[in-house]
Amino acid sequence: MKHLFLIRHAKSSWADESLADRDRPLNNRGEQQLQPLGKALQRLEVFQSSDVFASDATRARQTARGILPADLPEDRFHIDPGLYTFDFKRLLEWLKKLDDSTERVVVIGHNPALQELADWLAKHAPMALPTASFLHIRLPGKHWRKLDKNSGTLEHFLIPRNYSYREFERKHRNPIKRPAPGAITDLPATLQLQAERLKQLEPGVILGLDDEFLHQYRIALRRSRALAEAIAEVSGTTRLRPAVAQLKRHARATGRLRDLHVFLADLPALCPDTPELRAALETWAGGKAASRQKRLAKRLGSVRYRNSLHSWESEIDSGKFRKLVSGLSGGDIRKAILKRLRSFNRGTAELLHTAPDEDFHKLRKQLKRIRYLMELDPGARKQDLKTLRKRQDLYGRFQDLHIQLELLEQFRKDAPETLPEAVAGIIDLIGQEKADTRRQILAMGGLGLG
């Protein structure tokens, strides 16, 4: 069995017309594609025990330098002028001359040669291979020279917007539109937009190659739930209770994985002087994140999940729902905002220095819901939203510190022999920062908006 990974170079520049094609470099967007591409390839273990070959064209060499892992042995990376070709037949002949002891081969090259080679080798090859895309073809047999048409199986095919949220956002910009002055947002349209965004984000969430997909997916869930709760609150209806409960369950199912993503991202700052501890924590938290990722992917692929979202879409598209919200006004939204502000301010006034962390967590969630409602209010002031976001960031930092301490305590239980003094030192530092953040929150008091 052989494994062939075909990678098209990242996006290149045509700015300097005097350059020969072989000498064209990557453009800014191409440079930005390298980090997420390399991360995706490493998560899929593309370079594990693979020999890597790149065309000698400048754009291919730059792509290789930007995506190869730092620990790849030098003798497994090769620049080959023969790979600067646009003819798949020449590329096929190159493959057939490979040593049979080579089991896994990565080729960084050019179209149309790569795409046409894939089409020749595999029955269900993609119709297009954009820049910074890659595919994995599994080939039967032990001999490269015996490669045959349609003999391969396509294992993976990913384009940039599958593994990079930045690239995804280029194709799917879906901001909530601000209403015209004095007009309320079209609530059914806003909720339909969020439901559509959930579906657009799901492939990236399931793949789990860029943590930002999950973050944005959670935002879409929370926005949908906040609006549904507000509509139910203002209108007095009970028909939205099942949908709200489902949205809450879907969000809860993503919570721990998101916590682990944030923890892993914070590790360089947490362990700047203890690389051994950082590596141990990355292995420990990474294993837990991988397990959670599999569970979430399975959940999002289930019939039950699909049916729940279909039911929600049917609800917000129904005539009864439209009738329900047609009577709501900007004033109704503001009443809901004021009610929640009063609840938040009461909760803030009741906070004590000895209050449990859960009380701060509840207030943080209230802030999010107030903000989502304010974004629908045609009369909302930008300064109020800015104030709200700053307060939300402070509560969010407190929650992140709480989670960091929780995870570090769990790590200490799971691996008590791993640099216990260093772990204890980090726990003490985070505990001090958390206490300082708590004092800042307590000193701020309630919100006076508008």
Phi, psi and omega in degrees: 000132177243154178233126182242125178247119180253124182236121174276138181306158178290174188295133186252168184261142174245016187295323183259099183291347181280344182284142171291154183304322182297337187259001182292131181271178172286150172269183183301317180296321178298319177298321180290338180283341189293313184298309178294327178295313179299319179298317179296316181296321180289322178295328178273004177058037180297322185273356182294115179061023181259150169263132186250129180235132179234147171300155179275003175297144184305315183294329178285318179295320177296321178298315180300313181298328184277344185244344184286140177293149184297333184266012177291124180303141183300327183284000178253005176242131186223136170262124184232113179302335181294343180273355172277084181209152177246007182254115184294334180293322176294322178294322178295317178296324177298316179298318184294342180268000181293151177292135183292346176287345178276115184266326185232126185231131174251128179241123176253108188213218195228154169267156003278001185301314183296313182295317181290327175296314178300319180295328179284322185279325187237144183292323186246048180289155180292156180283338181214154178226087182296167176301147180064024174260161176212156176217156183238122179243126176267128186243133179284164175090171183251351189240125177296326184294344182260019177304136184230155181297137178060021182271344185269164177240127179285116181267316180219144170214117183228134173253164187309320183286354173279326187245355182231117180296325178303314180290323177301316184293332176299327183266336188230056176287117186227055182290154172288125182284134176288138180289160174294156181308127178083357183251146177274148176300144174290100187297315177301318180294321179296316179291323176295322177299317180292323178295320178293322179296321176303314181295321179294323183280337187306315179302318178293323178294316181295318178293321177068031182264347175221118185300336184294334177301314180295319180301313181290326176298316179296323178297316179297321177296314183293321177299315181298315181294318181298319179292316180298318178296319181294317179298317179296320182294315184287319185274339182081007181285154175250356186292342182268356183303313179300320180294318179298318179297320179294314179299322178296318179296319180297319179293318180298326181293343181259352191299309184292324178297318178297320177302317180292323176301313181296318180299314179297321179293330182275348186303319178303322179284330180285327184235057183293333185246006181229075182300328180294318178292319179301316180297319180295318179292322178297318179295315182294307182290325178297321177296318179294320179295320179297320178295316178296323180298317179297318179297319181292318178300319178296319180297313182291341177267001185278155178295322181299315179296314181299319180294322181295319179289323178297319178298319179295316178298320178297321180297309185286349177262358185279156177295325180296320179292318180297321177295322181299317185270348185295334181272356181281147182232175175302326177296323178296318179297318181294324176299318179295321179296313181297322179297317180287327175297318179297319179296318179297315182294324175297315180298322179294318181295331182274353180293136174242165177298335181266005183299142178292156181302330182300328178295321177292322180296318179297318178294324177299317180293324176297320179300318180299316183292324176297316181297315180300322177292319181297329179291344176268344187280117181296340181264002183295136180270144179300323181295322177297317179296321179296317178299318180296317181296321179297317179295320180297320179298320181294314177295322178297321178295320178300317180293321178299317179295321176301315181293319179301315179296317179300315181291320179295323176294322178293320177298319181298325177288321183284328183225067186296339183274352185274103176037061185302324181292320179294318178298314180299322179296318179293319178300319179296317181296316180294321178300320178294317179295321178297317178298320178296318180294321177301316180296322178298317180297314181297328182285340186281331181071200184281177180260131173242091185257153176079000000 
